[in-house]
Amino acid sequence: MKIVTRSPQETMRFGMKLARHLKKGDIICLKGQLGSGKTILTKGIASGLGISRKEVLSPTFVLIRHYSGTMPLYHFDFYRLPDFREITALGYEEYFYDEGVSVIEWADRLGCLTPQDCLTITLTLGKNDHRTIEVRAQGELHGQLLGALKEAWGK
Ligand SMILES: Nc1ncnc2c1ncn2[C@@H]1O[C@H](COP(=O)(O)OP(=O)(O)OP(=O)(O)O)[C@@H](O)[C@H]1O
Ligand SMILES: [Mg+2]
């Protein structure tokens, strides 16, 4: 599924709409260069889960932030990951398969640790404030999620 947004607000609204379809244990892998809108999208998802979007900061130096909404939201950012092994030290799998939703910025860094079943969202910079948002699914659970999203967007 591919959509184009024309403003940060529109990307945020996409995240809010997406959040309505999320279930516990869902994993969203965000990809895209600096400033492509990964954090903005996460703010939208948070907002859709009843978390104030102002609370959501770029967790660049923290690796993970935890927010309490209608479901827990685990927000990862692996941009500055000093060492691949730190991801394993984080015990990330406990978060991924817990009662909440995981959103991972710079998910490319996960390499072979990338979950088998997840939703991958790739953001690409376009002209002016345009962003192309491409949504793909790996595995059965997130395949169903993508199906629901396509239906909601009439694609
Ligand atoms: N259509 C759009 N969608 C999202 N953000 C947009 C859009 N148009 C312009 N922007 C701007 O692009 C920037 C996106 O920043 P954001 O922090 O979300 O990027 P990021 O992908 O998380 O970057 P980083 O890799 O540094 O974490 C913001 O300044 C936002 O205002
Ligand atoms: Mg970011």
Short mmCIF file of C-alpha atoms and ligand atoms in Angstrom, two decimals:
data_model
loop_
_atom_site.label_atom_id
_atom_site.label_comp_id
_atom_site.label_asym_id
_atom_site.label_seq_id
_atom_site.Cartn_x
_atom_site.Cartn_y
_atom_site.Cartn_z
CA MET A 1 0.00 0.00 0.00
CA LYS A 2 1.34 3.42 -0.91
CA ILE A 3 0.06 6.84 0.05
CA VAL A 4 1.42 10.39 -0.30
CA THR A 5 1.05 12.99 2.46
CA ARG A 6 1.54 16.70 1.87
CA SER A 7 2.15 17.98 5.42
CA PRO A 8 3.34 16.79 8.84
CA GLN A 9 -0.29 17.00 10.00
CA GLU A 10 -1.36 14.63 7.26
CA THR A 11 1.35 12.11 8.23
CA MET A 12 0.22 12.42 11.82
CA ARG A 13 -3.38 11.72 10.80
CA PHE A 14 -2.23 8.65 8.91
CA GLY A 15 -0.61 7.42 12.15
CA MET A 16 -3.78 8.09 14.14
CA LYS A 17 -5.89 6.13 11.66
CA LEU A 18 -3.34 3.31 11.62
CA ALA A 19 -3.44 3.12 15.44
CA ARG A 20 -7.14 2.20 15.35
CA HIS A 21 -6.22 -1.13 13.77
CA LEU A 22 -3.35 -2.03 16.10
CA LYS A 23 -3.42 -4.96 18.50
CA LYS A 24 -1.09 -5.93 21.30
CA GLY A 25 2.11 -7.49 20.03
CA ASP A 26 2.06 -5.53 16.77
CA ILE A 27 5.48 -4.41 15.57
CA ILE A 28 5.97 -1.48 13.22
CA CYS A 29 9.38 -1.11 11.60
CA LEU A 30 9.98 2.43 10.33
CA LYS A 31 12.52 3.08 7.60
CA GLY A 32 13.54 6.24 5.79
CA GLN A 33 16.29 8.86 5.84
CA LEU A 34 16.77 11.65 8.41
CA GLY A 35 13.78 13.99 8.51
CA SER A 36 11.55 11.71 6.46
CA GLY A 37 8.87 11.78 9.18
CA LYS A 38 9.36 8.64 11.30
CA THR A 39 8.93 10.51 14.60
CA ILE A 40 5.97 12.52 13.25
CA LEU A 41 4.29 9.26 12.26
CA THR A 42 5.03 7.81 15.72
CA LYS A 43 3.39 10.88 17.29
CA GLY A 44 0.29 10.15 15.24
CA ILE A 45 0.26 6.52 16.34
CA ALA A 46 0.72 7.62 19.98
CA SER A 47 -2.10 10.10 19.66
CA GLY A 48 -4.35 7.37 18.26
CA LEU A 49 -3.53 5.30 21.36
CA GLY A 50 -4.57 8.18 23.62
CA ILE A 51 -1.03 9.38 24.38
CA SER A 52 -0.26 13.10 24.14
CA ARG A 53 1.80 13.66 21.00
CA LYS A 54 3.86 16.26 22.90
CA GLU A 55 5.09 13.46 25.15
CA VAL A 56 6.65 11.68 22.20
CA LEU A 57 10.20 12.82 21.66
CA SER A 58 12.88 11.43 19.45
CA PRO A 59 14.43 8.81 21.73
CA THR A 60 17.77 9.20 19.94
CA PHE A 61 19.93 8.90 23.05
CA VAL A 62 17.69 6.51 24.93
CA LEU A 63 17.06 3.62 22.48
CA ILE A 64 13.62 3.04 23.97
CA ARG A 65 10.81 5.05 25.50
CA HIS A 66 7.68 3.61 27.02
CA TYR A 67 4.32 5.40 26.94
CA SER A 68 1.06 4.37 28.58
CA GLY A 69 -2.03 4.71 26.45
CA THR A 70 -4.99 2.47 25.70
CA MET A 71 -2.12 0.00 25.17
CA PRO A 72 1.54 0.41 26.10
CA LEU A 73 3.63 1.93 23.29
CA TYR A 74 7.32 1.04 23.06
CA HIS A 75 9.14 3.57 20.91
CA PHE A 76 12.61 2.48 19.79
CA ASP A 77 15.17 4.54 17.87
CA PHE A 78 18.24 2.65 16.73
CA TYR A 79 19.91 5.50 14.79
CA ARG A 80 22.79 5.94 17.20
CA LEU A 81 23.11 2.34 18.14
CA PRO A 82 26.78 2.11 19.09
CA ASP A 83 26.96 -1.64 18.80
CA PHE A 84 24.63 -4.13 17.23
CA ARG A 85 24.89 -6.32 20.34
CA GLU A 86 23.25 -3.59 22.46
CA ILE A 87 19.92 -4.48 20.87
CA THR A 88 20.16 -7.95 22.31
CA ALA A 89 21.26 -6.53 25.67
CA LEU A 90 18.10 -4.42 25.67
CA GLY A 91 16.02 -7.58 25.88
CA TYR A 92 14.05 -6.18 22.95
CA GLU A 93 12.11 -9.40 22.42
CA GLU A 94 10.39 -8.97 25.76
CA TYR A 95 8.97 -5.71 24.48
CA PHE A 96 8.09 -6.96 21.01
CA TYR A 97 6.02 -9.85 22.26
CA ASP A 98 4.49 -8.08 25.24
CA GLU A 99 1.10 -6.46 25.85
CA GLY A 100 1.86 -3.37 23.82
CA VAL A 101 2.72 -2.05 20.39
CA SER A 102 6.34 -1.55 19.31
CA VAL A 103 7.35 1.21 16.90
CA ILE A 104 10.97 1.10 15.76
CA GLU A 105 12.75 4.01 14.05
CA TRP A 106 15.79 3.01 11.98
CA ALA A 107 14.55 -0.58 12.00
CA ASP A 108 17.12 -1.29 9.24
CA ARG A 109 19.69 -1.50 12.05
CA LEU A 110 18.02 -4.65 13.37
CA GLY A 111 19.45 -6.67 10.50
CA CYS A 112 18.93 -10.36 11.14
CA LEU A 113 17.08 -9.53 14.37
CA THR A 114 14.18 -8.12 12.34
CA PRO A 115 10.99 -9.86 13.48
CA GLN A 116 9.53 -12.42 11.06
CA ASP A 117 6.07 -10.99 11.49
CA CYS A 118 5.93 -7.17 11.32
CA LEU A 119 4.65 -4.17 9.40
CA THR A 120 7.33 -2.22 7.53
CA ILE A 121 6.66 1.42 6.73
CA THR A 122 9.14 3.20 4.47
CA LEU A 123 8.98 6.99 4.24
CA THR A 124 10.54 8.81 1.29
CA LEU A 125 11.13 12.54 0.94
CA GLY A 126 9.38 14.14 -2.00
CA LYS A 127 9.20 17.69 -3.33
CA ASN A 128 8.17 20.41 -0.86
CA ASP A 129 6.51 18.72 2.10
CA HIS A 130 5.49 15.59 0.26
CA ARG A 131 6.28 12.20 1.77
CA THR A 132 5.61 8.84 0.18
CA ILE A 133 4.57 6.27 2.77
CA GLU A 134 4.87 2.67 1.65
CA VAL A 135 3.40 -0.04 3.87
CA ARG A 136 4.38 -3.68 3.52
CA ALA A 137 3.71 -6.69 5.72
CA GLN A 138 5.82 -9.68 6.63
CA GLY A 139 4.11 -12.70 8.16
CA GLU A 140 0.52 -13.70 8.74
CA LEU A 141 -0.51 -11.44 11.64
CA HIS A 142 0.70 -8.26 10.03
CA GLY A 143 -0.59 -9.46 6.67
CA GLN A 144 -4.05 -9.30 8.23
CA LEU A 145 -3.29 -5.84 9.60
CA LEU A 146 -2.24 -4.63 6.14
CA GLY A 147 -5.45 -6.10 4.71
CA ALA A 148 -7.49 -4.08 7.22
CA LEU A 149 -5.52 -0.92 6.41
CA LYS A 150 -6.04 -1.35 2.68
CA GLU A 151 -9.74 -1.72 3.27
CA ALA A 152 -9.82 1.42 5.43
CA TRP A 153 -8.04 3.37 2.69
CA GLY A 154 -10.03 1.83 -0.09
CA LYS A 155 -6.92 0.44 -1.83
N1 LIG B 1 4.43 15.25 4.82
C1 LIG B 1 5.24 15.30 5.90
N2 LIG B 1 5.22 14.28 6.79
C2 LIG B 1 6.03 14.28 7.87
N3 LIG B 1 6.92 15.26 8.16
C3 LIG B 1 6.99 16.31 7.32
C4 LIG B 1 6.15 16.38 6.17
N4 LIG B 1 6.45 17.52 5.51
C5 LIG B 1 7.39 18.13 6.22
N5 LIG B 1 7.74 17.44 7.32
C6 LIG B 1 8.78 17.83 8.28
O1 LIG B 1 9.82 16.85 8.22
C7 LIG B 1 10.36 16.64 9.50
C8 LIG B 1 10.25 15.17 9.89
O2 LIG B 1 10.92 15.01 11.08
P1 LIG B 1 10.94 13.67 11.92
O3 LIG B 1 11.66 13.99 13.19
O4 LIG B 1 9.59 13.07 12.02
O5 LIG B 1 11.86 12.75 10.98
P2 LIG B 1 12.57 11.38 11.34
O6 LIG B 1 12.36 10.51 10.14
O7 LIG B 1 12.08 10.89 12.64
O8 LIG B 1 14.09 11.79 11.42
P3 LIG B 1 15.27 11.10 12.26
O9 LIG B 1 15.84 10.02 11.38
O10 LIG B 1 16.23 12.21 12.51
O11 LIG B 1 14.70 10.52 13.53
C9 LIG B 1 9.62 17.56 10.47
O12 LIG B 1 10.36 18.73 10.63
C10 LIG B 1 8.32 17.83 9.73
O13 LIG B 1 7.75 19.06 10.08
MG MG B 2 13.01 10.42 14.45
#
